[in-house]
Amino acid sequence: MFEHIQAGSPDPILSLAADFKADPSESKVNVAVGIYHNESGSPENLTSVFEARNRITQANSALTYHPITGSTAYLDAVKSLVFQDLSAAESENVLAMQAPGGTGALRIAGEFFKKFFPDSQIWISNPSWPIHNDIFNAVNLRIEHYPYYDRTSHALLFDELVSSLQSAKAKDIVLVHGCCHNPTGVDPSTAQWESLAKLAKDKGLMVLVDLAYQGFAKTVREDVTSVKAFIEAGVPTFVASSYSKNFGLYNQRVGALSVYSQEGPAVLENIRSQCAKIIRGIYSNPPAHGANVVATIYHDDSLRAKWLSEVDTMRERLTLMRELLVAELATYDIDASHIRHENGMFSILDLSPEDVQTLREAHHVYLVGSGRINVAGLTRDNVGYFAKAVASVMNGR
Ligand code: LMR
């Protein structure tokens, strides 16, 4: 019956968590999976989340089904987070739907595009989070890649990106990383977002913004510059947002798919009801706890202020680790100053897949095969060891 089934390849990112755990070395360093760790090297349990969870537990509400596209309290929080300061008129043009994490939101969007725009292609940056390709392949959307990043100069290839998108056709979808590009950490400037938005508008494209790291580049408020640029240009915009990282709710699978369209509320309601049918046929309705945590925090002034300050603390630690890593690598004559200017958790080091393998086998340092590191895996204690290991591989080539 099952002889024809071959083993699936290990997940390029999540499989590394198990490999790291199984490594008995005391000096091991995990800069692989995109999970925020604090200065003690532990995943962060936010105080705001702890307090919200306590309130929810105390309330002891019945565990009945959530609405298929999520509760009003959660969706109001999502709209405020994703769209920030929308006018009353513009909020008529906005819809939000709960999804199981950012990945679930991308998949719902993919199912929606395949059903209603079967001839459209989706344009994905090269490089990108590898699972983007898996998600859109799974729904049989045709995928194109646009140039994004030069591995030698670590620069954004903005002109090449724009000229590649010239061959996109009306109703194609451009997938962008709203901030903290994964895996490069390199984001367009505000002016570049605006010119990309103009291009999308002129060519009649749709945009799908993957917003998984809001608050980790500048601030929660400022990290939606991309979304604002597309909306201001009147581009039909989908946003897949995740609250795994900025609320530390990784295993709660809490995210959302939001939609902006100037075609107004009746059209948005049609989109919502079609997405509800898609959701009902996959997982029926969303899990509640993580969404209730986000809603509880967002609608309480003091918890929201506490959360915002906890996000600031996480971001400031990322910035500090970037500085320390650049300084440590400089002591081995390695210029990694690009890391200082990149955003969020990720940067790419000049390492080949073989170098990555050597780092793991000889130094117990775990990173993704592309050379992507998660700077949140570094601490004051291990950054020196990490830099020495990287230098021994780079300088020993
Ligand atoms: C990552 O890129 O490491 C994270 O987004 C975790 C994941 O789901 O791959």
mmCIF file of C-alpha atoms and ligand atoms in Angstrom:
data_model
loop_
_atom_site.group_PDB
_atom_site.id
_atom_site.type_symbol
_atom_site.label_atom_id
_atom_site.label_comp_id
_atom_site.label_asym_id
_atom_site.label_seq_id
_atom_site.Cartn_x
_atom_site.Cartn_y
_atom_site.Cartn_z
ATOM 1 C CA MET A 1 0.000 0.000 0.000
ATOM 2 C CA PHE A 2 2.573 2.562 1.077
ATOM 3 C CA GLU A 3 5.728 1.356 -0.734
ATOM 4 C CA HIS A 4 5.593 4.311 -3.117
ATOM 5 C CA ILE A 5 5.935 6.837 -0.293
ATOM 6 C CA GLN A 6 9.451 8.204 0.131
ATOM 7 C CA ALA A 7 10.648 9.991 3.258
ATOM 8 C CA GLY A 8 9.883 13.708 3.251
ATOM 9 C CA SER A 9 12.839 16.042 3.515
ATOM 10 C CA PRO A 10 13.396 17.491 7.000
ATOM 11 C CA ASP A 11 12.062 20.995 7.523
ATOM 12 C CA PRO A 12 14.935 23.393 6.713
ATOM 13 C CA ILE A 13 14.274 25.440 9.861
ATOM 14 C CA LEU A 14 12.162 23.647 12.458
ATOM 15 C CA SER A 15 14.109 20.361 12.234
ATOM 16 C CA LEU A 16 17.150 22.226 13.605
ATOM 17 C CA ALA A 17 15.405 22.778 16.949
ATOM 18 C CA ALA A 18 15.333 19.017 17.607
ATOM 19 C CA ASP A 19 18.922 18.565 16.389
ATOM 20 C CA PHE A 20 20.077 21.339 18.720
ATOM 21 C CA LYS A 21 18.219 19.843 21.667
ATOM 22 C CA ALA A 22 19.823 16.451 21.062
ATOM 23 C CA ASP A 23 23.365 17.923 21.016
ATOM 24 C CA PRO A 24 24.940 17.280 24.456
ATOM 25 C CA SER A 25 27.655 19.956 24.057
ATOM 26 C CA GLU A 26 27.706 22.603 26.808
ATOM 27 C CA SER A 27 28.979 25.299 24.482
ATOM 28 C CA LYS A 28 26.308 24.787 21.793
ATOM 29 C CA VAL A 29 24.716 27.898 20.273
ATOM 30 C CA ASN A 30 21.326 28.026 18.569
ATOM 31 C CA VAL A 31 20.935 30.832 16.049
ATOM 32 C CA ALA A 32 18.598 28.802 13.843
ATOM 33 C CA VAL A 33 14.837 28.976 14.424
ATOM 34 C CA GLY A 34 13.237 32.436 14.584
ATOM 35 C CA ILE A 35 12.329 32.436 18.253
ATOM 36 C CA TYR A 36 13.251 35.395 20.455
ATOM 37 C CA HIS A 37 15.515 34.467 23.373
ATOM 38 C CA ASN A 38 16.422 36.789 26.228
ATOM 39 C CA GLU A 39 19.848 37.584 27.679
ATOM 40 C CA SER A 40 19.718 34.340 29.695
ATOM 41 C CA GLY A 41 19.265 32.412 26.470
ATOM 42 C CA SER A 42 15.664 31.445 27.299
ATOM 43 C CA PRO A 43 12.525 32.027 25.245
ATOM 44 C CA GLU A 44 10.772 35.130 26.601
ATOM 45 C CA ASN A 45 7.532 34.810 28.585
ATOM 46 C CA LEU A 46 6.113 38.317 28.392
ATOM 47 C CA THR A 47 4.678 39.680 31.651
ATOM 48 C CA SER A 48 1.785 41.259 29.763
ATOM 49 C CA VAL A 49 0.937 37.841 28.302
ATOM 50 C CA PHE A 50 1.227 36.165 31.709
ATOM 51 C CA GLU A 51 -1.206 38.689 33.228
ATOM 52 C CA ALA A 52 -3.656 38.388 30.347
ATOM 53 C CA ARG A 53 -3.572 34.591 30.589
ATOM 54 C CA ASN A 54 -4.311 34.795 34.310
ATOM 55 C CA ARG A 55 -7.307 37.034 33.681
ATOM 56 C CA ILE A 56 -8.615 34.656 31.028
ATOM 57 C CA THR A 57 -8.183 31.640 33.297
ATOM 58 C CA GLN A 58 -9.928 33.429 36.188
ATOM 59 C CA ALA A 59 -12.876 34.292 33.943
ATOM 60 C CA ASN A 60 -13.261 30.538 33.304
ATOM 61 C CA SER A 61 -15.381 31.077 30.173
ATOM 62 C CA ALA A 62 -16.942 28.109 28.423
ATOM 63 C CA LEU A 63 -14.721 26.594 25.726
ATOM 64 C CA THR A 64 -17.264 26.889 22.933
ATOM 65 C CA TYR A 65 -16.435 27.465 19.261
ATOM 66 C CA HIS A 66 -15.014 30.781 18.170
ATOM 67 C CA PRO A 67 -16.628 32.418 15.098
ATOM 68 C CA ILE A 68 -15.045 31.017 11.908
ATOM 69 C CA THR A 69 -13.185 34.250 11.130
ATOM 70 C CA GLY A 70 -12.521 35.195 14.762
ATOM 71 C CA SER A 71 -14.006 37.230 17.614
ATOM 72 C CA THR A 72 -14.792 40.929 17.236
ATOM 73 C CA ALA A 73 -12.480 41.874 20.135
ATOM 74 C CA TYR A 74 -9.521 40.100 18.520
ATOM 75 C CA LEU A 75 -10.236 41.417 15.045
ATOM 76 C CA ASP A 76 -10.539 45.004 16.301
ATOM 77 C CA ALA A 77 -7.113 44.587 17.909
ATOM 78 C CA VAL A 78 -5.678 43.167 14.675
ATOM 79 C CA LYS A 79 -7.050 46.045 12.594
ATOM 80 C CA SER A 80 -5.535 48.624 14.952
ATOM 81 C CA LEU A 81 -2.204 46.827 14.975
ATOM 82 C CA VAL A 82 -1.907 46.190 11.258
ATOM 83 C CA PHE A 83 -3.349 49.398 9.892
ATOM 84 C CA GLN A 84 -2.469 51.879 12.725
ATOM 85 C CA ASP A 85 -4.410 55.191 12.753
ATOM 86 C CA LEU A 86 -6.913 54.406 9.991
ATOM 87 C CA SER A 87 -9.461 57.171 9.417
ATOM 88 C CA ALA A 88 -13.125 56.241 9.983
ATOM 89 C CA ALA A 89 -13.665 56.350 6.221
ATOM 90 C CA GLU A 90 -10.691 54.107 5.480
ATOM 91 C CA SER A 91 -11.678 51.591 8.144
ATOM 92 C CA GLU A 92 -14.730 50.843 5.963
ATOM 93 C CA ASN A 93 -12.268 49.429 3.456
ATOM 94 C CA VAL A 94 -10.653 47.015 5.869
ATOM 95 C CA LEU A 95 -11.425 43.450 6.881
ATOM 96 C CA ALA A 96 -9.593 41.162 9.329
ATOM 97 C CA MET A 97 -9.941 37.415 9.841
ATOM 98 C CA GLN A 98 -8.264 35.250 12.457
ATOM 99 C CA ALA A 99 -5.845 32.603 11.181
ATOM 100 C CA PRO A 100 -3.700 29.915 12.808
ATOM 101 C CA GLY A 101 -0.471 31.918 12.804
ATOM 102 C CA GLY A 102 1.032 33.888 9.948
ATOM 103 C CA THR A 103 1.563 30.621 8.078
ATOM 104 C CA GLY A 104 -2.155 29.818 8.303
ATOM 105 C CA ALA A 105 -2.978 33.312 7.070
ATOM 106 C CA LEU A 106 -0.694 32.875 4.054
ATOM 107 C CA ARG A 107 -2.321 29.546 3.266
ATOM 108 C CA ILE A 108 -5.853 30.990 3.465
ATOM 109 C CA ALA A 109 -4.714 33.767 1.123
ATOM 110 C CA GLY A 110 -3.203 31.152 -1.198
ATOM 111 C CA GLU A 111 -6.430 29.129 -1.287
ATOM 112 C CA PHE A 112 -8.370 32.333 -1.951
ATOM 113 C CA PHE A 113 -6.093 33.439 -4.801
ATOM 114 C CA LYS A 114 -6.153 29.992 -6.394
ATOM 115 C CA LYS A 115 -9.948 29.904 -6.288
ATOM 116 C CA PHE A 116 -10.684 33.426 -7.484
ATOM 117 C CA PHE A 117 -7.519 34.353 -9.430
ATOM 118 C CA PRO A 118 -6.412 30.988 -10.874
ATOM 119 C CA ASP A 119 -4.396 32.600 -13.656
ATOM 120 C CA SER A 120 -2.475 34.958 -11.398
ATOM 121 C CA GLN A 121 1.143 34.384 -10.495
ATOM 122 C CA ILE A 122 2.600 35.099 -7.105
ATOM 123 C CA TRP A 123 5.940 36.924 -7.017
ATOM 124 C CA ILE A 124 8.239 35.959 -4.146
ATOM 125 C CA SER A 125 11.555 37.569 -3.219
ATOM 126 C CA ASN A 126 14.800 35.716 -3.856
ATOM 127 C CA PRO A 127 15.716 34.762 -1.187
ATOM 128 C CA SER A 128 12.670 34.401 1.026
ATOM 129 C CA TRP A 129 11.421 32.324 3.940
ATOM 130 C CA PRO A 130 11.557 28.878 2.267
ATOM 131 C CA ILE A 131 8.047 27.973 3.434
ATOM 132 C CA HIS A 132 6.576 30.701 1.197
ATOM 133 C CA ASN A 133 7.373 28.502 -1.791
ATOM 134 C CA ASP A 134 5.890 25.435 -0.065
ATOM 135 C CA ILE A 135 2.640 27.226 0.784
ATOM 136 C CA PHE A 136 1.976 28.575 -2.687
ATOM 137 C CA ASN A 137 3.143 25.383 -4.398
ATOM 138 C CA ALA A 138 0.655 23.489 -2.226
ATOM 139 C CA VAL A 139 -2.223 25.494 -3.718
ATOM 140 C CA ASN A 140 -0.771 25.222 -7.242
ATOM 141 C CA LEU A 141 -0.319 28.940 -7.739
ATOM 142 C CA ARG A 142 2.341 29.734 -10.294
ATOM 143 C CA ILE A 143 5.372 31.218 -8.566
ATOM 144 C CA GLU A 144 7.831 33.765 -9.950
ATOM 145 C CA HIS A 145 10.817 35.126 -8.052
ATOM 146 C CA TYR A 146 12.055 38.688 -8.056
ATOM 147 C CA PRO A 147 15.673 39.604 -7.217
ATOM 148 C CA TYR A 148 15.967 41.068 -3.757
ATOM 149 C CA TYR A 149 19.386 40.783 -2.160
ATOM 150 C CA ASP A 150 23.001 40.733 -3.201
ATOM 151 C CA ARG A 151 24.904 38.211 -1.077
ATOM 152 C CA THR A 152 28.249 39.884 -1.710
ATOM 153 C CA SER A 153 27.377 43.476 -0.885
ATOM 154 C CA HIS A 154 24.443 42.550 1.413
ATOM 155 C CA ALA A 155 22.470 45.270 -0.373
ATOM 156 C CA LEU A 156 18.839 45.416 -1.445
ATOM 157 C CA LEU A 157 18.596 44.996 -5.229
ATOM 158 C CA PHE A 158 15.823 47.529 -5.537
ATOM 159 C CA ASP A 159 16.351 48.484 -9.205
ATOM 160 C CA GLU A 160 16.499 44.811 -10.200
ATOM 161 C CA LEU A 161 13.362 44.120 -8.146
ATOM 162 C CA VAL A 162 11.487 46.915 -9.911
ATOM 163 C CA SER A 163 12.617 45.877 -13.348
ATOM 164 C CA SER A 164 11.684 42.243 -12.674
ATOM 165 C CA LEU A 165 8.175 43.258 -11.579
ATOM 166 C CA GLN A 166 7.732 45.100 -14.874
ATOM 167 C CA SER A 167 6.863 41.728 -16.347
ATOM 168 C CA ALA A 168 4.123 41.057 -13.772
ATOM 169 C CA LYS A 169 0.629 41.033 -15.254
ATOM 170 C CA ALA A 170 -2.482 42.754 -13.920
ATOM 171 C CA LYS A 171 -3.963 40.759 -10.994
ATOM 172 C CA ASP A 172 -0.651 39.071 -10.194
ATOM 173 C CA ILE A 173 0.215 39.062 -6.507
ATOM 174 C CA VAL A 174 3.455 40.446 -5.070
ATOM 175 C CA LEU A 175 4.456 38.911 -1.747
ATOM 176 C CA VAL A 176 6.576 41.265 0.368
ATOM 177 C CA HIS A 177 7.943 41.064 3.910
ATOM 178 C CA GLY A 178 6.393 44.032 5.740
ATOM 179 C CA CYS A 179 9.505 44.522 7.891
ATOM 180 C CA CYS A 180 12.501 42.504 9.093
ATOM 181 C CA HIS A 181 12.882 40.559 5.851
ATOM 182 C CA ASN A 182 13.398 36.856 6.494
ATOM 183 C CA PRO A 183 16.187 35.730 5.912
ATOM 184 C CA THR A 184 18.176 38.895 5.099
ATOM 185 C CA GLY A 185 17.025 41.556 7.601
ATOM 186 C CA VAL A 186 17.202 44.042 4.697
ATOM 187 C CA ASP A 187 14.083 46.191 4.232
ATOM 188 C CA PRO A 188 13.130 48.801 1.621
ATOM 189 C CA SER A 189 13.140 52.451 2.743
ATOM 190 C CA THR A 190 9.870 54.388 3.039
ATOM 191 C CA ALA A 191 10.539 55.985 -0.373
ATOM 192 C CA GLN A 192 11.154 52.548 -1.889
ATOM 193 C CA TRP A 193 7.909 51.188 -0.405
ATOM 194 C CA GLU A 194 6.115 54.162 -1.932
ATOM 195 C CA SER A 195 7.587 53.575 -5.341
ATOM 196 C CA LEU A 196 6.766 49.870 -5.123
ATOM 197 C CA ALA A 197 3.194 50.801 -4.201
ATOM 198 C CA LYS A 198 2.984 53.109 -7.220
ATOM 199 C CA LEU A 199 4.265 50.335 -9.461
ATOM 200 C CA ALA A 200 1.674 47.904 -8.041
ATOM 201 C CA LYS A 201 -1.091 50.448 -8.554
ATOM 202 C CA ASP A 202 -0.015 51.340 -12.106
ATOM 203 C CA LYS A 203 0.192 47.691 -13.138
ATOM 204 C CA GLY A 204 -3.034 46.588 -11.396
ATOM 205 C CA LEU A 205 -1.248 44.160 -9.045
ATOM 206 C CA MET A 206 -2.335 42.869 -5.645
ATOM 207 C CA VAL A 207 0.063 42.810 -2.724
ATOM 208 C CA LEU A 208 0.374 40.273 0.078
ATOM 209 C CA VAL A 209 2.355 41.608 3.032
ATOM 210 C CA ASP A 210 3.863 39.008 5.376
ATOM 211 C CA LEU A 211 4.022 40.837 8.716
ATOM 212 C CA ALA A 212 5.589 38.460 11.227
ATOM 213 C CA TYR A 213 7.991 40.769 13.087
ATOM 214 C CA GLN A 214 6.029 43.975 13.744
ATOM 215 C CA GLY A 215 7.865 45.952 16.428
ATOM 216 C CA PHE A 216 11.249 44.314 15.860
ATOM 217 C CA ALA A 217 12.571 46.850 13.320
ATOM 218 C CA LYS A 218 11.633 50.329 14.678
ATOM 219 C CA THR A 219 8.426 50.300 16.739
ATOM 220 C CA VAL A 220 5.043 48.565 16.528
ATOM 221 C CA ARG A 221 3.614 51.775 15.080
ATOM 222 C CA GLU A 222 6.375 52.442 12.552
ATOM 223 C CA ASP A 223 6.771 48.889 11.306
ATOM 224 C CA VAL A 224 3.688 49.120 9.102
ATOM 225 C CA THR A 225 5.208 51.668 6.717
ATOM 226 C CA SER A 226 4.887 49.094 3.953
ATOM 227 C CA VAL A 227 1.177 48.502 4.607
ATOM 228 C CA LYS A 228 0.508 52.236 4.740
ATOM 229 C CA ALA A 229 2.302 52.843 1.433
ATOM 230 C CA PHE A 230 0.159 50.261 -0.376
ATOM 231 C CA ILE A 231 -3.059 51.544 1.151
ATOM 232 C CA GLU A 232 -2.272 55.157 0.395
ATOM 233 C CA ALA A 233 -1.669 54.187 -3.228
ATOM 234 C CA GLY A 234 -5.039 52.361 -3.286
ATOM 235 C CA VAL A 235 -3.487 48.933 -3.969
ATOM 236 C CA PRO A 236 -5.651 45.889 -3.053
ATOM 237 C CA THR A 237 -3.615 44.676 -0.089
ATOM 238 C CA PHE A 238 -3.654 41.465 1.950
ATOM 239 C CA VAL A 239 -1.712 41.297 5.203
ATOM 240 C CA ALA A 240 -0.741 38.001 6.862
ATOM 241 C CA SER A 241 0.165 39.008 10.396
ATOM 242 C CA SER A 242 1.618 36.802 13.095
ATOM 243 C CA TYR A 243 1.660 37.321 16.860
ATOM 244 C CA SER A 244 4.076 34.462 17.499
ATOM 245 C CA LYS A 245 7.128 36.659 17.913
ATOM 246 C CA ASN A 246 5.948 40.025 19.185
ATOM 247 C CA PHE A 247 3.610 38.491 21.811
ATOM 248 C CA GLY A 248 5.744 35.354 22.336
ATOM 249 C CA LEU A 249 2.702 33.202 21.490
ATOM 250 C CA TYR A 250 4.519 30.749 19.213
ATOM 251 C CA ASN A 251 2.658 27.556 20.064
ATOM 252 C CA GLN A 252 -0.741 29.244 20.276
ATOM 253 C CA ARG A 253 -0.795 29.739 16.487
ATOM 254 C CA VAL A 254 -2.280 33.204 16.527
ATOM 255 C CA GLY A 255 -2.318 35.347 13.427
ATOM 256 C CA ALA A 256 -4.663 37.024 11.001
ATOM 257 C CA LEU A 257 -5.370 37.674 7.365
ATOM 258 C CA SER A 258 -6.445 41.263 6.767
ATOM 259 C CA VAL A 259 -7.653 42.759 3.510
ATOM 260 C CA TYR A 260 -7.775 46.338 2.270
ATOM 261 C CA SER A 261 -9.874 47.185 -0.765
ATOM 262 C CA GLN A 262 -11.279 50.473 -1.937
ATOM 263 C CA GLU A 263 -14.226 48.531 -3.336
ATOM 264 C CA GLY A 264 -15.799 48.843 0.097
ATOM 265 C CA PRO A 265 -17.717 46.888 2.748
ATOM 266 C CA ALA A 266 -20.033 44.808 0.537
ATOM 267 C CA VAL A 267 -17.112 43.457 -1.496
ATOM 268 C CA LEU A 268 -15.114 42.841 1.670
ATOM 269 C CA GLU A 269 -18.021 40.901 3.156
ATOM 270 C CA ASN A 270 -18.041 38.695 0.036
ATOM 271 C CA ILE A 271 -14.318 38.071 0.511
ATOM 272 C CA ARG A 272 -14.839 37.320 4.214
ATOM 273 C CA SER A 273 -17.644 34.848 3.573
ATOM 274 C CA GLN A 274 -15.595 33.046 0.898
ATOM 275 C CA CYS A 275 -12.588 32.842 3.228
ATOM 276 C CA ALA A 276 -14.928 31.506 5.923
ATOM 277 C CA LYS A 277 -15.872 28.667 3.552
ATOM 278 C CA ILE A 278 -12.178 27.958 2.918
ATOM 279 C CA ILE A 279 -11.453 27.934 6.665
ATOM 280 C CA ARG A 280 -14.456 25.740 7.474
ATOM 281 C CA GLY A 281 -13.192 23.143 5.005
ATOM 282 C CA ILE A 282 -9.688 23.044 6.481
ATOM 283 C CA TYR A 283 -9.800 23.522 10.263
ATOM 284 C CA SER A 284 -13.397 24.619 10.869
ATOM 285 C CA ASN A 285 -12.720 27.533 13.208
ATOM 286 C CA PRO A 286 -9.723 29.053 14.966
ATOM 287 C CA PRO A 287 -8.180 28.264 18.364
ATOM 288 C CA ALA A 288 -9.239 30.805 20.976
ATOM 289 C CA HIS A 289 -6.666 31.189 23.732
ATOM 290 C CA GLY A 290 -3.892 33.056 21.903
ATOM 291 C CA ALA A 291 -6.384 35.372 20.237
ATOM 292 C CA ASN A 292 -8.017 36.081 23.617
ATOM 293 C CA VAL A 293 -4.591 36.959 25.026
ATOM 294 C CA VAL A 294 -3.921 39.449 22.229
ATOM 295 C CA ALA A 295 -7.403 40.965 22.585
ATOM 296 C CA THR A 296 -7.120 41.211 26.401
ATOM 297 C CA ILE A 297 -3.774 42.996 26.159
ATOM 298 C CA TYR A 298 -4.757 45.269 23.329
ATOM 299 C CA HIS A 299 -7.997 46.515 24.882
ATOM 300 C CA ASP A 300 -6.508 47.228 28.322
ATOM 301 C CA ASP A 301 -4.484 50.466 28.465
ATOM 302 C CA SER A 302 -2.096 49.301 31.137
ATOM 303 C CA LEU A 303 -1.463 45.840 29.647
ATOM 304 C CA ARG A 304 -1.020 47.382 26.200
ATOM 305 C CA ALA A 305 1.558 49.856 27.532
ATOM 306 C CA LYS A 306 3.367 47.012 29.296
ATOM 307 C CA TRP A 307 3.366 44.920 26.112
ATOM 308 C CA LEU A 308 4.670 47.794 23.975
ATOM 309 C CA SER A 309 7.505 48.318 26.404
ATOM 310 C CA GLU A 310 8.305 44.581 26.371
ATOM 311 C CA VAL A 311 8.488 44.685 22.569
ATOM 312 C CA ASP A 312 10.859 47.665 22.877
ATOM 313 C CA THR A 313 13.045 45.659 25.245
ATOM 314 C CA MET A 314 13.206 42.695 22.847
ATOM 315 C CA ARG A 315 14.091 44.962 19.924
ATOM 316 C CA GLU A 316 16.754 46.827 21.895
ATOM 317 C CA ARG A 317 18.407 43.536 22.814
ATOM 318 C CA LEU A 318 18.477 42.525 19.155
ATOM 319 C CA THR A 319 20.178 45.828 18.320
ATOM 320 C CA LEU A 320 22.732 45.306 21.081
ATOM 321 C CA MET A 321 23.520 41.766 19.920
ATOM 322 C CA ARG A 322 24.009 43.060 16.382
ATOM 323 C CA GLU A 323 26.517 45.627 17.690
ATOM 324 C CA LEU A 324 28.372 43.066 19.800
ATOM 325 C CA LEU A 325 28.577 40.559 16.960
ATOM 326 C CA VAL A 326 29.947 43.131 14.517
ATOM 327 C CA ALA A 327 32.576 44.161 17.107
ATOM 328 C CA GLU A 328 33.546 40.552 17.905
ATOM 329 C CA LEU A 329 33.903 39.610 14.231
ATOM 330 C CA ALA A 330 35.998 42.753 13.628
ATOM 331 C CA THR A 331 38.591 41.400 16.084
ATOM 332 C CA TYR A 332 39.145 38.590 13.528
ATOM 333 C CA ASP A 333 39.355 41.107 10.637
ATOM 334 C CA ILE A 334 35.878 40.189 9.444
ATOM 335 C CA ASP A 335 33.816 43.146 8.297
ATOM 336 C CA ALA A 336 30.214 42.233 9.074
ATOM 337 C CA SER A 337 29.078 45.835 9.519
ATOM 338 C CA HIS A 338 26.037 45.169 7.317
ATOM 339 C CA ILE A 339 24.548 43.341 10.336
ATOM 340 C CA ARG A 340 24.343 46.642 12.201
ATOM 341 C CA HIS A 341 21.977 48.140 9.608
ATOM 342 C CA GLU A 342 19.673 45.141 9.248
ATOM 343 C CA ASN A 343 16.348 44.700 11.017
ATOM 344 C CA GLY A 344 14.724 42.133 13.245
ATOM 345 C CA MET A 345 16.080 38.730 14.137
ATOM 346 C CA PHE A 346 17.827 37.721 10.939
ATOM 347 C CA SER A 347 20.950 38.454 8.932
ATOM 348 C CA ILE A 348 22.903 36.444 6.412
ATOM 349 C CA LEU A 349 26.583 35.696 7.023
ATOM 350 C CA ASP A 350 29.055 34.912 4.238
ATOM 351 C CA LEU A 351 28.843 31.185 4.857
ATOM 352 C CA SER A 352 28.306 28.357 2.379
ATOM 353 C CA PRO A 353 26.151 25.323 3.214
ATOM 354 C CA GLU A 354 29.439 23.430 3.826
ATOM 355 C CA ASP A 355 30.555 26.145 6.273
ATOM 356 C CA VAL A 356 27.206 25.829 8.050
ATOM 357 C CA GLN A 357 27.765 22.071 8.315
ATOM 358 C CA THR A 358 31.279 22.584 9.716
ATOM 359 C CA LEU A 359 29.996 25.069 12.281
ATOM 360 C CA ARG A 360 27.533 22.504 13.462
ATOM 361 C CA GLU A 361 29.846 19.494 13.500
ATOM 362 C CA ALA A 362 33.016 21.123 14.795
ATOM 363 C CA HIS A 363 31.611 23.933 16.961
ATOM 364 C CA HIS A 364 28.036 22.930 17.895
ATOM 365 C CA VAL A 365 26.731 26.127 16.340
ATOM 366 C CA TYR A 366 23.349 25.695 14.632
ATOM 367 C CA LEU A 367 22.140 27.946 11.845
ATOM 368 C CA VAL A 368 20.013 27.605 8.736
ATOM 369 C CA GLY A 369 21.777 26.258 5.618
ATOM 370 C CA SER A 370 21.442 29.582 3.782
ATOM 371 C CA GLY A 371 23.846 31.183 6.297
ATOM 372 C CA ARG A 372 20.947 32.911 8.067
ATOM 373 C CA ILE A 373 21.484 33.640 11.724
ATOM 374 C CA ASN A 374 18.946 34.609 14.364
ATOM 375 C CA VAL A 375 20.737 37.245 16.437
ATOM 376 C CA ALA A 376 18.267 36.600 19.282
ATOM 377 C CA GLY A 377 20.148 33.334 19.889
ATOM 378 C CA LEU A 378 23.210 35.360 20.924
ATOM 379 C CA THR A 379 23.907 36.598 24.436
ATOM 380 C CA ARG A 380 26.755 38.519 26.040
ATOM 381 C CA ASP A 381 28.032 35.128 27.208
ATOM 382 C CA ASN A 382 28.048 33.261 23.907
ATOM 383 C CA VAL A 383 28.663 35.976 21.283
ATOM 384 C CA GLY A 384 32.439 35.664 21.693
ATOM 385 C CA TYR A 385 32.358 31.875 21.239
ATOM 386 C CA PHE A 386 30.024 32.248 18.267
ATOM 387 C CA ALA A 387 32.218 34.861 16.553
ATOM 388 C CA LYS A 388 35.354 32.767 17.137
ATOM 389 C CA ALA A 389 33.672 29.719 15.586
ATOM 390 C CA VAL A 390 32.456 31.721 12.576
ATOM 391 C CA ALA A 391 35.903 33.314 12.153
ATOM 392 C CA SER A 392 37.673 29.971 12.283
ATOM 393 C CA VAL A 393 35.452 28.717 9.466
ATOM 394 C CA MET A 394 35.624 31.913 7.381
ATOM 395 C CA ASN A 395 39.331 32.531 7.830
ATOM 396 C CA GLY A 396 40.261 28.869 7.477
ATOM 397 C CA ARG A 397 38.801 28.523 3.987
HETATM 398 C C1 LMR B 1 11.758 31.165 11.106
HETATM 399 O O1 LMR B 1 11.869 31.599 9.951
HETATM 400 O O2 LMR B 1 12.696 30.661 11.730
HETATM 401 C C2 LMR B 1 10.439 31.261 11.808
HETATM 402 O O3 LMR B 1 9.543 31.975 11.033
HETATM 403 C C3 LMR B 1 9.937 29.946 12.241
HETATM 404 C C4 LMR B 1 9.355 29.165 11.105
HETATM 405 O O4 LMR B 1 8.165 28.866 11.175
HETATM 406 O O5 LMR B 1 10.078 28.863 10.146
#
